XYZ file of C-alpha atoms in Angstrom:
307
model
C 42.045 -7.507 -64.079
C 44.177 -10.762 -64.092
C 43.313 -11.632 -60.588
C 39.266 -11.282 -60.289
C 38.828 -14.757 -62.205
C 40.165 -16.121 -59.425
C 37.907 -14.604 -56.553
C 35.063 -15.702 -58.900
C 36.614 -19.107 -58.904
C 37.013 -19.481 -55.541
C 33.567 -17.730 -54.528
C 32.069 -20.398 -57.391
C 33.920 -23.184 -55.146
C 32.605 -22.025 -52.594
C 29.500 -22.437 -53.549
C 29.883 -25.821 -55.280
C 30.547 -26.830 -51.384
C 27.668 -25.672 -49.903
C 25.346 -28.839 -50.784
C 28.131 -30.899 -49.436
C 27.978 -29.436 -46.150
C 24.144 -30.199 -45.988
C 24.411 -33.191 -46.747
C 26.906 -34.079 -44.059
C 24.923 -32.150 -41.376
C 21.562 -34.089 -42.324
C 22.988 -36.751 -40.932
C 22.952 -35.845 -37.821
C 26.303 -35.866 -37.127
C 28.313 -32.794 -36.096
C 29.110 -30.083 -38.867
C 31.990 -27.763 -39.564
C 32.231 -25.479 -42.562
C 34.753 -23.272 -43.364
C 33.524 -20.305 -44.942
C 34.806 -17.188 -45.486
C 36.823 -17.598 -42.449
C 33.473 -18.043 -40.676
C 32.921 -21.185 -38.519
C 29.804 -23.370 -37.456
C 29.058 -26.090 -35.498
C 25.903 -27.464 -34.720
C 24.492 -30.976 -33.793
C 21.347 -31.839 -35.605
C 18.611 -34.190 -35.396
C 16.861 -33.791 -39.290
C 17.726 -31.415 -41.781
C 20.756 -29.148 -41.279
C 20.386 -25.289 -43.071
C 23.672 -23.495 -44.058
C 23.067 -19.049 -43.581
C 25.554 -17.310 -44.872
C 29.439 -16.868 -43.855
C 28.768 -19.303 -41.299
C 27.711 -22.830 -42.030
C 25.870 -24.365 -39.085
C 22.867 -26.677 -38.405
C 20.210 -25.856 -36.745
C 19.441 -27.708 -33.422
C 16.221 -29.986 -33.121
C 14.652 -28.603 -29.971
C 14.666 -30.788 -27.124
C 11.103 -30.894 -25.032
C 10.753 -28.161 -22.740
C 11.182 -29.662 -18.898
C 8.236 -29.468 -16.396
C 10.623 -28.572 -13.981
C 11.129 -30.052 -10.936
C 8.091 -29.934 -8.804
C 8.397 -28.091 -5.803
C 6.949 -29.378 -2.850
C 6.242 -26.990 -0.130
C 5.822 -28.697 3.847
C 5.222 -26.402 6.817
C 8.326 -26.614 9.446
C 7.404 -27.167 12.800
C 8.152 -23.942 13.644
C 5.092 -21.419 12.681
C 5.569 -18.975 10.191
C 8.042 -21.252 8.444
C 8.113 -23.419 5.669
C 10.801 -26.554 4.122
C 11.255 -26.695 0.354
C 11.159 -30.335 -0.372
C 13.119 -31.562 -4.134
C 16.820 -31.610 -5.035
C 18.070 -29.953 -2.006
C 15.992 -28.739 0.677
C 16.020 -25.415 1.825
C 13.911 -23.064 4.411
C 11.597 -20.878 3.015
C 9.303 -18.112 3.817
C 5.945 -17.325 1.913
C 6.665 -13.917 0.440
C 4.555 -10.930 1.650
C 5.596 -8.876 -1.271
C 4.894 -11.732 -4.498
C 7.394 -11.089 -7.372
C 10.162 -9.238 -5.504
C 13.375 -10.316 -4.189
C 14.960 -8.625 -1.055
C 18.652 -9.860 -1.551
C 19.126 -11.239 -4.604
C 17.204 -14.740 -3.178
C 15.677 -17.496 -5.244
C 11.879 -17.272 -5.228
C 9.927 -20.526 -5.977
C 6.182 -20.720 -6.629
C 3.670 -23.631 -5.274
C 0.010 -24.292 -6.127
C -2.262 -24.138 -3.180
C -4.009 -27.103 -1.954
C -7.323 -26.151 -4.198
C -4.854 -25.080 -7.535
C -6.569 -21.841 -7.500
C -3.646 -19.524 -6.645
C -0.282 -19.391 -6.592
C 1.605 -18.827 -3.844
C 5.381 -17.622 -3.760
C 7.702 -18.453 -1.081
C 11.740 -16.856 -0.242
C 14.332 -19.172 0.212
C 16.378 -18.305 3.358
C 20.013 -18.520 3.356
C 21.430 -19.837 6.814
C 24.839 -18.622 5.762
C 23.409 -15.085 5.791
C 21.098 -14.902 8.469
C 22.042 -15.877 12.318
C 18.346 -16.716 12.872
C 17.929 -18.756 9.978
C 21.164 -20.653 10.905
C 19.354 -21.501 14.438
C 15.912 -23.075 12.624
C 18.212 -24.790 10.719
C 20.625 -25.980 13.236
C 17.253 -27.761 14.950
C 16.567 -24.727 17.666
C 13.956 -26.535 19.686
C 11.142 -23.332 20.480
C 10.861 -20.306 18.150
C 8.691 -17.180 19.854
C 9.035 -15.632 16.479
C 5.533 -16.547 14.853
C 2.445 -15.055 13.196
C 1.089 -12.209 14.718
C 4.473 -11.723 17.079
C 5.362 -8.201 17.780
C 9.286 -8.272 17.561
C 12.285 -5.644 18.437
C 15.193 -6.443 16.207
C 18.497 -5.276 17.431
C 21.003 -4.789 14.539
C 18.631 -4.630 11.479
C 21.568 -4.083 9.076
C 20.050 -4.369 5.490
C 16.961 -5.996 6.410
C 18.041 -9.209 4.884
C 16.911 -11.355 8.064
C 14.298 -8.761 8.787
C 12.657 -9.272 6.038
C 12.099 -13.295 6.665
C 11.201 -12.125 9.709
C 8.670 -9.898 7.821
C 7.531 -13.219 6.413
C 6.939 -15.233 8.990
C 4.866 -13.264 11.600
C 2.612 -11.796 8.562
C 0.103 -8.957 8.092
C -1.171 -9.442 11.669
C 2.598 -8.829 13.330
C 4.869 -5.990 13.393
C 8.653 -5.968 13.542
C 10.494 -2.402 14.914
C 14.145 -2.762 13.114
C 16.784 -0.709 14.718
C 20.109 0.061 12.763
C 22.834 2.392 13.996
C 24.333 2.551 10.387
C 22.981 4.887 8.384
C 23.847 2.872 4.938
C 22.428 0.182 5.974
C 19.537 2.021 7.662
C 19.189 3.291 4.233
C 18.671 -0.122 2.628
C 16.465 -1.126 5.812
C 14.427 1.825 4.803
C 13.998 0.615 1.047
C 12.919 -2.804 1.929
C 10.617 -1.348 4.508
C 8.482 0.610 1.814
C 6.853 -2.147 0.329
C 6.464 -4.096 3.586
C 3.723 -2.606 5.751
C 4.994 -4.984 9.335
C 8.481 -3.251 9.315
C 9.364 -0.431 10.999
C 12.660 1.079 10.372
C 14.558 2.978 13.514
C 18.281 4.369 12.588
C 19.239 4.784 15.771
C 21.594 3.468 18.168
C 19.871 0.838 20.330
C 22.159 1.658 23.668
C 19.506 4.317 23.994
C 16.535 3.061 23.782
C 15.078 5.920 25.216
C 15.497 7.511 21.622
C 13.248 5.985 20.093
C 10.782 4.896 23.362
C 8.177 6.943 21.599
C 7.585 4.978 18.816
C 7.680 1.867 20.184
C 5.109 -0.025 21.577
C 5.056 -3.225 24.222
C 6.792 -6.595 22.552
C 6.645 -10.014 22.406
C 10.091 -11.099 21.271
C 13.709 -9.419 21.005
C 16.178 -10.635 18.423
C 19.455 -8.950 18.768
C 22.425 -9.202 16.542
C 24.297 -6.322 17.595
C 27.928 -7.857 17.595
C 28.949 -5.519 20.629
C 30.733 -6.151 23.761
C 28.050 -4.964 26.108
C 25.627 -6.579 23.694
C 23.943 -8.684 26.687
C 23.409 -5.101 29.087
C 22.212 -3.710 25.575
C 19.355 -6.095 25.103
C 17.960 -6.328 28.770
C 18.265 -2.195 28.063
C 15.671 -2.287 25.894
C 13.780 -5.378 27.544
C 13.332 -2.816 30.481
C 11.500 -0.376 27.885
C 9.814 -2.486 26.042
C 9.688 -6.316 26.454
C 6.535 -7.645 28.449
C 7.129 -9.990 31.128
C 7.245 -13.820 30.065
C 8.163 -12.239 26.496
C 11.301 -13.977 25.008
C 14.948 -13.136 24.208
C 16.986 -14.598 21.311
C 20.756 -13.099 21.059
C 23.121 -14.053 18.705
C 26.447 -13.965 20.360
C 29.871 -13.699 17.989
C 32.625 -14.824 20.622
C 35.087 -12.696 19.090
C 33.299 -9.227 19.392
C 32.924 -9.829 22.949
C 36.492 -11.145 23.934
C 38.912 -12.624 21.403
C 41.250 -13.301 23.650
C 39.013 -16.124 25.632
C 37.487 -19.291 24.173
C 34.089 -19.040 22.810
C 32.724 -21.574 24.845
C 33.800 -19.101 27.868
C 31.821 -16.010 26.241
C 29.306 -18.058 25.346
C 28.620 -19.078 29.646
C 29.712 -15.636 30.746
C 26.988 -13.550 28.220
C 24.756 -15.831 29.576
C 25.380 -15.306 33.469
C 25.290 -11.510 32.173
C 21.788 -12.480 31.129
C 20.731 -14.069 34.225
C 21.612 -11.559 36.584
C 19.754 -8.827 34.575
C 16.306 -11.374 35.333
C 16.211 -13.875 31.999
C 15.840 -17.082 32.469
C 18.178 -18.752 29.526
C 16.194 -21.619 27.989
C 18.220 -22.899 24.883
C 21.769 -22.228 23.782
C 22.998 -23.193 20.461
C 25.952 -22.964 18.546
C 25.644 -21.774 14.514
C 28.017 -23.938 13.409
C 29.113 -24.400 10.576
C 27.282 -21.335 9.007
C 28.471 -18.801 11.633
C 32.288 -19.466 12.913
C 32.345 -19.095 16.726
C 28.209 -17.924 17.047
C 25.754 -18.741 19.311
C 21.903 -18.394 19.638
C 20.854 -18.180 23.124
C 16.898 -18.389 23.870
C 15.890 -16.852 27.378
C 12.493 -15.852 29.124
C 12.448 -12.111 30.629
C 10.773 -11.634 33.894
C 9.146 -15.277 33.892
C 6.749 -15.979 36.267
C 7.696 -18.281 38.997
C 5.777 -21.484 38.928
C 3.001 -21.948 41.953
C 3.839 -24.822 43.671
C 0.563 -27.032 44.912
């Protein structure tokens, strides 16, 4: 019994200090009461309110931000886009609106009338070999709308799906993948995008999957195999027409780790040559791919009539 006029003492203190405490956080300044073992902090702009255990202003809300504008230019590739603010970045518009393949940021842009919205995909170079070449300045891309494309080495469909982007409702991309995990997430993203087909299979056999398959305008392969240059004009025999384009991207070290890149790089494409491409373009991926390359070559071209 001795003791409780004490806790009503102190809890009558306590109290007593409450006005105190508003009065210091009115002034905009930065508050700290004590209470209860409680603590609170807050910086104010106006009147500061005290709750409870915990003696805190409240905030003044700052303006909500516009945001910075997104501006949205086509690339001078087709198909692709160049997000123009803080930092640019490649883009894709999104065939699926509202849906993220890998975890990507999405931005939206008003069309040119302000009637609809449209949503675009930013595209990683440092996760995609093919977005590292448009990046890296690759001077023709056969990949466009309405392409038909063979993509070796689908993997999880993360540059599939850009891919998915770019040549639109009126293209159609055939994904192979020899892994069936990945094949499995290939298969996912494929659902809700009516241009992919998925194919687990292993694309040294093309003959596999020859049935489902029709004729193509463009291979990409990123199969990361030693034979990967007998693999591609494999399936260019099956299924490439002639004129059609080849893009391989070529990792040094899968092919021969023992020789300088530079050397793999030449000898994948006199591989290429002998098997009837004509290379075009070879670039390196630096410095989003260590020791890649992204050769361009025509299949079968047609020899120029001379007059």
């Amino acid at each position: 019994f001795g003791s409780s006029p004490k806790k009503s003492a102190s809890k009558a203190l306590v109290v007593r200090s409450r006005p105190n405490i508003e009065s210091k956080m009115g002034k905009g300044g930065k508050g700290k009461g004590k209470d209860g073992g409680g603590k609170g902090k807050g910086k104010v702009k106006g009147k500061g309110k005290a709750k409870g255990g915990k003696a805190g202003g409240k905030g003044g809300k700052g303006k909500k931000g516009g945001g910075n504008k997104v501006v949205i230019e086509p690339h001078r590739h087709e198909g692709v886009f160049v997000s123009k603010g803080k930092d640019d970045s490649l883009v894709t518009k999104n065939m699926v609106p509202g849906e993220s393949v890998y975890g990507e940021k999405r931005l939206v842009a008003e069309s040119e009338d302000k009637e609809q919205k449209i949503e675009y995909r930013v595209w990683n170079p440092f996760r995609s070999k093919l977005g590292a070449g448009i990046v890296g300045g690759i001077g023709a891309m056969p990949i466009k709308p309405g392409s038909k494309v063979l993509y070796l080495g689908g993997a999880s469909g993360t540059t599939v799906s850009h891919v998915s982007d770019m040549i639109g409702p009126e293209g159609v991309v055939y994904a192979v993948e020899f892994s069936h995990r990945s094949g499995r997430d290939l298969t996912n993203m494929a659902k809700r995008r009516a241009n992919v087909v998925p194919i687990v299979e292993d694309a040294r056999q093309p003959q596999r999957y020859r049935m489902l398959i029709g004729m193509v305008d463009v291979i990409f392969s990123d199969v990361a195999q030693p034979d990967q240059a007998r693999i591609v004009t494999h399936n260019a025999s099956y299924f490439l027409k002639n004129n059609g384009s080849i893009l391989i991207s070529i990792k040094a070290s899968c092919v021969d780790s023992t020789a300088s890149p530079e050397a793999v790089f030449a000898s994948e494409v006199d591989k290429l040559r002998k098997d009837g491409c004509k290379p075009k373009e070879q670039l390196t991926l630096e410095p989003y791919h260590r020791d890649h390359a992204l050769v361009l070559a025509v299949y079968r071209a047609s020899k120029k009539k001379k007059e």
